[in-house]
Amino acid sequence: MSNALAPYRRLTVKIGSALLVDGKTGKLRADWLASLAADLAALKAEGRSLVIVSSGAIALGRRLLGLDAKALPLEQSQAAASAGQIALSQAWAAALGAHGIVTGQILLTPNITEERRYFLNARTTITTLLGLGAIPIINENDSVATAEIRYGDNDRLSARVATMIEADCLILLSDVDGLYSAPPGKDPNARHLPEVALITPEIEAMAGGAASHLSRGGMTTKVEAGKIATGAGTAMIIARGTEDHPLQALTEGARHTLFAPAQSRAQARKRWIMGTLELSGAVHVDAGAARALLTGRSLLPIGVTKASGTFERGDVIAVLDPEGREVARGLASLGREEVDIVKGKKSTAVAELLGFNTRSEVLHRDNMVTLMGAEARI
Ligand code: GLU
């Protein structure tokens, strides 16, 4: 039996409402959550980083507030999310706390995942929590998100989270064990797909099934999530999570659908760099450095003659050759002020000038795209 999770080190696990909350009683499935927490603790003990995207706030909150109509008007579901989110984070803190794992709560909205300033900040918070050994528990900030600006489903939100933290795999735990060629409840000939190499229009057409009444996403939003994740180099698994120990089951060969990443994360990052419209600044380089970049080298301080604009580490900047042509673009390893200090200096002098904790290159080749005329080589 093959272990579906063996290749992955950084996982984002999305838990649907229908798993966490009993459809009939509206109560938390505490025993099931305890079994999932045990699985998570085991994966973490093997050295994996884990980020959870958990639904269930609205489903829990509606019972707490005595709202039982199936479809709630927006203001009531936002109120339900507000009450339910407290119960949800308490449940997670208790379940993982039983294994000595600290949880952190992060509530996101699309502007946070899409606007660079917030994006970088949210990512730093998540990776800092991971570095401290905690498990971040993420949900949409449903009680404040407006109708127009919300994900509305945690499938796509979890895909953005997975790509944001460069997870190598996103697992969607759901009430189905993967993608079928047709809705399995309706079509007796529906075939289970163990692997999807590429999300084609045919694959999208297979995903037309409806959601259960507790969760918002159906197969359609899951395949949408697959497009976001795989396009950025993150694999995605859809697996059934209804039984106890759903992640352990995946390590023991349980049926699932694997959506293969469309490209490596390194390539995806370079594609993202190429797509950046607003550059924060530029570094000017001598002819030798420009030539070295085109052969795939990192940009070292010695080749830099001048910096312009205001940029910090992590901002996208242009590299200009002595004629002022853009020869490369990438994520700065050093900020503008640091570049001003080290430009023209040997790499060995950088630690002395900036301290030992800084990078010695201005742009690392993994974070850079070189431009040949108008064409990008990635
Ligand atoms: N954010 C919603 C909640 O926590 C769930 C959205 C979804 O089901 O995908 O209730």
Short mmCIF file of C-alpha atoms and ligand atoms in Angstrom, two decimals:
data_model
loop_
_atom_site.label_atom_id
_atom_site.label_comp_id
_atom_site.label_asym_id
_atom_site.label_seq_id
_atom_site.Cartn_x
_atom_site.Cartn_y
_atom_site.Cartn_z
CA MET A 1 0.00 0.00 0.00
CA SER A 2 1.51 3.25 -1.00
CA ASN A 3 1.77 6.29 1.23
CA ALA A 4 0.18 9.18 -0.67
CA LEU A 5 1.78 11.75 1.64
CA ALA A 6 5.36 10.43 1.57
CA PRO A 7 6.73 12.95 -0.98
CA TYR A 8 5.48 16.07 0.81
CA ARG A 9 7.08 18.20 3.52
CA ARG A 10 4.79 21.22 3.77
CA LEU A 11 1.10 20.44 3.73
CA THR A 12 -2.02 22.57 3.74
CA VAL A 13 -5.04 20.56 4.88
CA LYS A 14 -8.53 21.87 4.22
CA ILE A 15 -11.32 20.48 6.35
CA GLY A 16 -14.89 20.86 5.11
CA SER A 17 -17.82 21.80 7.36
CA ALA A 18 -19.62 18.52 6.65
CA LEU A 19 -16.74 16.67 8.37
CA LEU A 20 -16.39 18.86 11.44
CA VAL A 21 -20.07 19.40 12.13
CA ASP A 22 -22.75 16.73 12.37
CA GLY A 23 -25.36 17.48 9.71
CA LYS A 24 -28.26 16.37 11.91
CA THR A 25 -27.39 17.80 15.33
CA GLY A 26 -25.27 20.76 14.24
CA LYS A 27 -22.72 19.75 16.89
CA LEU A 28 -18.99 19.41 16.53
CA ARG A 29 -17.81 15.87 15.72
CA ALA A 30 -15.34 15.97 18.59
CA ASP A 31 -14.19 12.33 18.42
CA TRP A 32 -13.50 12.64 14.72
CA LEU A 33 -11.58 15.87 15.31
CA ALA A 34 -9.54 14.12 18.00
CA SER A 35 -8.62 11.39 15.49
CA LEU A 36 -7.62 13.97 12.90
CA ALA A 37 -5.52 15.83 15.49
CA ALA A 38 -3.70 12.57 16.25
CA ASP A 39 -2.94 12.17 12.53
CA LEU A 40 -1.69 15.75 12.31
CA ALA A 41 0.51 15.28 15.37
CA ALA A 42 2.00 12.15 13.77
CA LEU A 43 2.76 13.96 10.50
CA LYS A 44 4.28 16.85 12.42
CA ALA A 45 6.42 14.48 14.46
CA GLU A 46 7.86 13.27 11.14
CA GLY A 47 9.08 16.80 10.49
CA ARG A 48 6.31 18.13 8.29
CA SER A 49 5.00 21.69 8.43
CA LEU A 50 1.23 21.83 8.59
CA VAL A 51 -1.27 24.59 7.95
CA ILE A 52 -4.99 23.94 8.43
CA VAL A 53 -7.78 25.71 6.60
CA SER A 54 -10.88 24.88 8.59
CA SER A 55 -14.48 25.51 7.67
CA GLY A 56 -17.27 25.06 10.16
CA ALA A 57 -17.75 28.51 11.69
CA ILE A 58 -21.11 29.13 10.06
CA ALA A 59 -22.30 25.56 10.62
CA LEU A 60 -21.41 25.72 14.34
CA GLY A 61 -22.64 29.27 14.82
CA ARG A 62 -26.08 28.70 13.38
CA ARG A 63 -26.83 26.15 16.10
CA LEU A 64 -25.37 28.36 18.83
CA LEU A 65 -27.58 31.24 17.69
CA GLY A 66 -30.64 29.08 17.05
CA LEU A 67 -30.71 29.74 13.31
CA ASP A 68 -31.89 26.60 11.60
CA ALA A 69 -33.16 27.66 8.18
CA LYS A 70 -31.06 25.86 5.59
CA ALA A 71 -30.11 28.91 3.54
CA LEU A 72 -29.28 31.85 5.76
CA PRO A 73 -29.41 35.44 4.51
CA LEU A 74 -25.95 36.97 4.34
CA GLU A 75 -26.19 39.00 7.56
CA GLN A 76 -27.26 35.92 9.51
CA SER A 77 -24.50 33.74 8.11
CA GLN A 78 -22.01 36.49 8.99
CA ALA A 79 -23.41 36.55 12.53
CA ALA A 80 -23.27 32.74 12.63
CA ALA A 81 -19.63 32.84 11.50
CA SER A 82 -18.83 35.31 14.25
CA ALA A 83 -20.28 33.09 17.00
CA GLY A 84 -19.12 29.84 15.44
CA GLN A 85 -15.52 30.92 14.86
CA ILE A 86 -14.94 31.13 18.61
CA ALA A 87 -16.21 27.58 19.09
CA LEU A 88 -14.21 26.41 16.10
CA SER A 89 -10.89 27.81 17.30
CA GLN A 90 -11.49 26.52 20.80
CA ALA A 91 -12.12 23.06 19.37
CA TRP A 92 -8.89 23.16 17.36
CA ALA A 93 -6.85 24.53 20.25
CA ALA A 94 -8.14 21.74 22.50
CA ALA A 95 -7.72 18.94 19.94
CA LEU A 96 -4.15 19.85 18.99
CA GLY A 97 -3.33 21.05 22.50
CA ALA A 98 -3.87 17.46 23.63
CA HIS A 99 -0.72 16.66 21.63
CA GLY A 100 1.21 19.60 23.00
CA ILE A 101 0.74 21.59 19.78
CA VAL A 102 -0.02 25.30 19.92
CA THR A 103 -2.50 26.70 17.38
CA GLY A 104 -2.65 30.19 15.91
CA GLN A 105 -5.77 31.64 14.31
CA ILE A 106 -5.68 33.65 11.10
CA LEU A 107 -8.80 34.96 9.38
CA LEU A 108 -8.28 35.97 5.77
CA THR A 109 -10.17 37.81 3.06
CA PRO A 110 -9.29 38.02 -0.66
CA ASN A 111 -7.71 41.47 -0.32
CA ILE A 112 -5.22 39.97 2.14
CA THR A 113 -4.26 37.09 -0.10
CA GLU A 114 -4.14 39.22 -3.26
CA GLU A 115 -2.64 42.55 -2.16
CA ARG A 116 1.09 42.28 -1.96
CA ARG A 117 1.64 44.22 1.26
CA TYR A 118 -0.90 42.18 3.21
CA PHE A 119 0.09 39.00 1.41
CA LEU A 120 3.72 39.32 2.52
CA ASN A 121 2.68 40.10 6.04
CA ALA A 122 0.21 37.21 6.31
CA ARG A 123 2.81 34.88 4.84
CA THR A 124 5.40 36.02 7.33
CA THR A 125 2.99 35.44 10.22
CA ILE A 126 2.19 31.94 8.98
CA THR A 127 5.81 30.97 8.40
CA THR A 128 6.81 32.44 11.77
CA LEU A 129 4.15 30.32 13.48
CA LEU A 130 5.47 27.28 11.61
CA GLY A 131 9.00 28.11 12.67
CA LEU A 132 7.84 28.21 16.27
CA GLY A 133 6.33 24.73 15.96
CA ALA A 134 2.70 25.90 15.96
CA ILE A 135 -0.07 24.94 13.55
CA PRO A 136 -1.88 27.91 12.00
CA ILE A 137 -5.65 27.42 11.70
CA ILE A 138 -7.06 29.55 8.92
CA ASN A 139 -10.58 30.45 7.87
CA GLU A 140 -12.17 33.19 5.86
CA ASN A 141 -13.07 36.27 7.91
CA ASP A 142 -16.71 35.61 7.08
CA SER A 143 -18.21 38.06 9.54
CA VAL A 144 -16.66 41.10 7.85
CA ALA A 145 -16.09 40.00 4.24
CA THR A 146 -18.55 41.75 1.94
CA ALA A 147 -20.68 39.88 -0.57
CA GLU A 148 -18.58 41.03 -3.52
CA ILE A 149 -15.21 40.58 -1.86
CA ARG A 150 -15.16 37.15 -0.36
CA TYR A 151 -14.02 33.71 -1.35
CA GLY A 152 -17.23 32.21 -0.04
CA ASP A 153 -15.71 28.75 -0.19
CA ASN A 154 -12.69 27.43 1.61
CA ASP A 155 -11.58 25.28 -1.32
CA ARG A 156 -10.21 28.22 -3.26
CA LEU A 157 -9.09 30.01 -0.10
CA SER A 158 -7.05 26.96 0.90
CA ALA A 159 -5.47 26.85 -2.56
CA ARG A 160 -4.35 30.47 -2.19
CA VAL A 161 -3.01 29.72 1.28
CA ALA A 162 -1.12 26.68 -0.04
CA THR A 163 0.47 28.69 -2.85
CA MET A 164 1.17 31.62 -0.53
CA ILE A 165 3.30 29.47 1.76
CA GLU A 166 4.67 27.36 -1.12
CA ALA A 167 3.18 24.17 0.29
CA ASP A 168 4.12 21.17 -1.81
CA CYS A 169 0.70 19.60 -1.32
CA LEU A 170 -2.85 20.74 -0.59
CA ILE A 171 -5.21 18.10 0.80
CA LEU A 172 -8.94 18.73 0.53
CA LEU A 173 -10.72 16.47 3.00
CA SER A 174 -14.28 16.17 1.93
CA ASP A 175 -17.24 13.79 1.88
CA VAL A 176 -16.16 12.27 -1.44
CA ASP A 177 -13.00 10.28 -2.14
CA GLY A 178 -12.02 12.20 -5.23
CA LEU A 179 -13.12 13.19 -8.69
CA TYR A 180 -15.38 10.93 -10.74
CA SER A 181 -16.05 10.99 -14.46
CA ALA A 182 -19.69 11.82 -13.58
CA PRO A 183 -21.55 12.50 -10.29
CA PRO A 184 -21.28 9.06 -8.58
CA GLY A 185 -24.67 9.39 -6.84
CA LYS A 186 -26.47 9.87 -10.13
CA ASP A 187 -24.52 7.86 -12.66
CA PRO A 188 -23.83 4.17 -11.90
CA ASN A 189 -21.10 4.13 -14.55
CA ALA A 190 -19.18 6.98 -12.89
CA ARG A 191 -15.48 6.16 -12.82
CA HIS A 192 -13.09 7.28 -10.06
CA LEU A 193 -10.01 9.15 -11.33
CA PRO A 194 -6.88 8.31 -9.29
CA GLU A 195 -4.80 11.02 -10.96
CA VAL A 196 -5.39 14.15 -13.00
CA ALA A 197 -2.26 15.22 -14.89
CA LEU A 198 -3.77 18.43 -16.25
CA ILE A 199 -7.06 20.22 -15.59
CA THR A 200 -8.61 20.26 -19.05
CA PRO A 201 -12.13 21.48 -20.01
CA GLU A 202 -13.19 17.79 -19.88
CA ILE A 203 -12.02 17.53 -16.28
CA GLU A 204 -13.86 20.74 -15.42
CA ALA A 205 -17.01 19.34 -17.00
CA MET A 206 -16.78 16.25 -14.76
CA ALA A 207 -16.88 18.47 -11.70
CA GLY A 208 -20.40 19.75 -12.16
CA GLY A 209 -21.77 18.13 -8.95
CA ALA A 210 -23.66 19.97 -6.21
CA ALA A 211 -22.42 20.79 -2.73
CA SER A 212 -23.88 19.31 0.44
CA HIS A 213 -26.09 21.68 2.43
CA LEU A 214 -23.42 22.41 5.07
CA SER A 215 -20.56 23.37 2.82
CA ARG A 216 -20.41 25.92 0.07
CA GLY A 217 -17.95 24.28 -2.23
CA GLY A 218 -18.84 21.35 -4.45
CA MET A 219 -16.56 19.60 -6.92
CA THR A 220 -16.56 22.77 -9.02
CA THR A 221 -14.76 24.89 -6.42
CA LYS A 222 -12.43 21.94 -5.73
CA VAL A 223 -11.35 21.83 -9.35
CA GLU A 224 -11.01 25.64 -9.28
CA ALA A 225 -8.75 25.17 -6.25
CA GLY A 226 -6.83 22.57 -8.24
CA LYS A 227 -6.17 25.11 -10.97
CA ILE A 228 -4.79 27.64 -8.48
CA ALA A 229 -2.68 25.07 -6.64
CA THR A 230 -1.26 23.05 -9.53
CA GLY A 231 -0.64 26.20 -11.60
CA ALA A 232 1.67 27.38 -8.84
CA GLY A 233 3.47 24.07 -8.50
CA THR A 234 1.52 22.64 -5.55
CA ALA A 235 0.04 19.15 -5.84
CA MET A 236 -3.56 18.69 -4.68
CA ILE A 237 -5.27 15.65 -3.21
CA ILE A 238 -9.02 15.22 -2.79
CA ALA A 239 -9.79 12.51 -0.25
CA ARG A 240 -12.70 11.36 1.84
CA GLY A 241 -12.41 12.56 5.39
CA THR A 242 -15.63 11.28 6.92
CA GLU A 243 -14.10 8.33 8.76
CA ASP A 244 -11.79 8.64 11.77
CA HIS A 245 -8.05 9.10 11.06
CA PRO A 246 -8.50 10.40 7.50
CA LEU A 247 -4.83 11.41 7.04
CA GLN A 248 -3.50 8.16 8.40
CA ALA A 249 -5.80 6.47 5.88
CA LEU A 250 -4.04 8.41 3.10
CA THR A 251 -0.69 7.19 4.32
CA GLU A 252 -2.07 3.65 4.18
CA GLY A 253 -3.28 3.74 0.60
CA ALA A 254 -6.85 5.14 0.87
CA ARG A 255 -8.46 6.05 -2.43
CA HIS A 256 -8.10 9.67 -3.52
CA THR A 257 -7.53 11.83 -6.60
CA LEU A 258 -4.11 13.42 -7.06
CA PHE A 259 -3.90 16.56 -9.17
CA ALA A 260 -0.32 16.77 -10.37
CA PRO A 261 1.47 20.13 -10.17
CA ALA A 262 1.61 21.78 -13.58
CA GLN A 263 5.15 23.00 -13.08
CA SER A 264 7.79 23.19 -10.42
CA ARG A 265 7.36 25.80 -7.70
CA ALA A 266 10.62 27.41 -8.82
CA GLN A 267 9.21 27.87 -12.31
CA ALA A 268 5.94 29.10 -10.86
CA ARG A 269 7.76 31.69 -8.78
CA LYS A 270 9.59 32.91 -11.86
CA ARG A 271 6.33 33.13 -13.76
CA TRP A 272 4.94 35.22 -10.93
CA ILE A 273 7.98 37.51 -11.04
CA MET A 274 7.51 37.99 -14.78
CA GLY A 275 3.87 38.90 -14.20
CA THR A 276 4.72 41.70 -11.77
CA LEU A 277 3.60 44.98 -13.27
CA GLU A 278 4.87 47.36 -10.64
CA LEU A 279 8.60 47.29 -10.05
CA SER A 280 9.84 48.84 -6.82
CA GLY A 281 13.23 49.87 -8.15
CA ALA A 282 16.23 48.89 -10.21
CA VAL A 283 19.89 48.07 -9.96
CA HIS A 284 22.31 49.10 -12.69
CA VAL A 285 25.05 46.61 -13.49
CA ASP A 286 28.27 46.58 -15.47
CA ALA A 287 28.64 44.67 -18.74
CA GLY A 288 30.37 41.70 -17.08
CA ALA A 289 27.58 41.22 -14.56
CA ALA A 290 24.93 41.54 -17.28
CA ARG A 291 26.66 38.76 -19.23
CA ALA A 292 26.95 36.58 -16.11
CA LEU A 293 23.22 36.94 -15.44
CA LEU A 294 22.38 35.70 -18.90
CA THR A 295 24.37 32.53 -18.22
CA GLY A 296 22.22 31.85 -15.16
CA ARG A 297 24.37 33.31 -12.35
CA SER A 298 23.15 35.24 -9.33
CA LEU A 299 23.77 38.99 -9.24
CA LEU A 300 26.62 39.79 -6.83
CA PRO A 301 27.30 43.22 -5.31
CA ILE A 302 30.56 43.63 -7.22
CA GLY A 303 28.72 43.97 -10.53
CA VAL A 304 26.29 46.64 -9.28
CA THR A 305 27.12 50.25 -10.17
CA LYS A 306 24.04 52.04 -8.87
CA ALA A 307 20.58 51.45 -7.35
CA SER A 308 17.43 53.47 -7.90
CA GLY A 309 13.91 53.54 -6.46
CA THR A 310 12.84 52.45 -3.01
CA PHE A 311 12.85 48.72 -2.49
CA GLU A 312 13.11 46.33 0.35
CA ARG A 313 14.18 42.73 0.49
CA GLY A 314 11.53 40.65 -1.32
CA ASP A 315 10.39 43.43 -3.66
CA VAL A 316 10.57 42.89 -7.40
CA ILE A 317 13.25 45.01 -9.06
CA ALA A 318 14.69 45.37 -12.55
CA VAL A 319 18.32 44.83 -13.52
CA LEU A 320 19.53 47.37 -16.09
CA ASP A 321 22.65 46.96 -18.21
CA PRO A 322 25.06 49.88 -18.94
CA GLU A 323 22.83 50.90 -21.88
CA GLY A 324 19.79 51.05 -19.58
CA ARG A 325 18.15 47.93 -21.03
CA GLU A 326 16.30 45.63 -18.64
CA VAL A 327 18.25 42.36 -18.71
CA ALA A 328 16.62 40.65 -15.73
CA ARG A 329 14.01 41.07 -13.07
CA GLY A 330 13.74 39.40 -9.70
CA LEU A 331 13.11 39.46 -5.98
CA ALA A 332 15.73 41.59 -4.26
CA SER A 333 17.73 39.74 -1.60
CA LEU A 334 18.89 43.07 -0.17
CA GLY A 335 17.06 46.37 0.31
CA ARG A 336 17.99 49.63 -1.42
CA GLU A 337 19.98 50.96 1.53
CA GLU A 338 21.97 47.74 1.80
CA VAL A 339 22.68 47.73 -1.93
CA ASP A 340 23.99 51.30 -1.65
CA ILE A 341 26.43 50.10 1.01
CA VAL A 342 27.72 46.99 -0.78
CA LYS A 343 27.61 47.99 -4.49
CA GLY A 344 30.92 47.44 -6.22
CA LYS A 345 32.24 45.44 -3.25
CA LYS A 346 33.52 41.86 -3.20
CA SER A 347 31.10 39.28 -1.76
CA THR A 348 33.60 38.48 0.98
CA ALA A 349 33.30 42.05 2.27
CA VAL A 350 29.49 41.91 2.53
CA ALA A 351 29.31 40.17 5.90
CA GLU A 352 31.66 42.77 7.34
CA LEU A 353 29.59 45.63 5.97
CA LEU A 354 26.10 44.28 6.67
CA GLY A 355 26.56 41.63 9.34
CA PHE A 356 26.60 37.88 9.04
CA ASN A 357 22.84 37.33 8.81
CA THR A 358 22.33 38.95 5.41
CA ARG A 359 22.48 37.43 1.96
CA SER A 360 25.63 38.08 0.02
CA GLU A 361 23.94 38.37 -3.38
CA VAL A 362 21.73 41.21 -4.59
CA LEU A 363 19.48 38.88 -6.58
CA HIS A 364 19.57 35.11 -6.28
CA ARG A 365 19.28 33.19 -9.52
CA ASP A 366 16.34 31.14 -8.19
CA ASN A 367 14.40 34.36 -7.70
CA MET A 368 15.26 35.92 -11.01
CA VAL A 369 14.13 35.84 -14.61
CA THR A 370 16.57 36.90 -17.29
CA LEU A 371 15.16 38.69 -20.30
CA MET A 372 16.47 38.11 -23.81
CA GLY A 373 14.94 40.95 -25.80
CA ALA A 374 11.26 40.74 -24.96
CA GLU A 375 11.43 37.04 -24.16
CA ALA A 376 11.72 35.57 -20.71
CA ARG A 377 13.89 32.54 -20.10
CA ILE A 378 12.44 30.70 -17.16
N1 GLU B 1 -15.80 29.82 5.90
C1 GLU B 1 -17.00 29.04 6.03
C2 GLU B 1 -17.16 28.58 7.47
O1 GLU B 1 -16.25 28.50 8.21
C3 GLU B 1 -17.00 27.79 5.18
C4 GLU B 1 -16.86 27.97 3.72
C5 GLU B 1 -16.90 26.60 3.04
O2 GLU B 1 -17.70 25.74 3.44
O3 GLU B 1 -16.15 26.38 2.10
O4 GLU B 1 -18.24 28.26 7.89
#
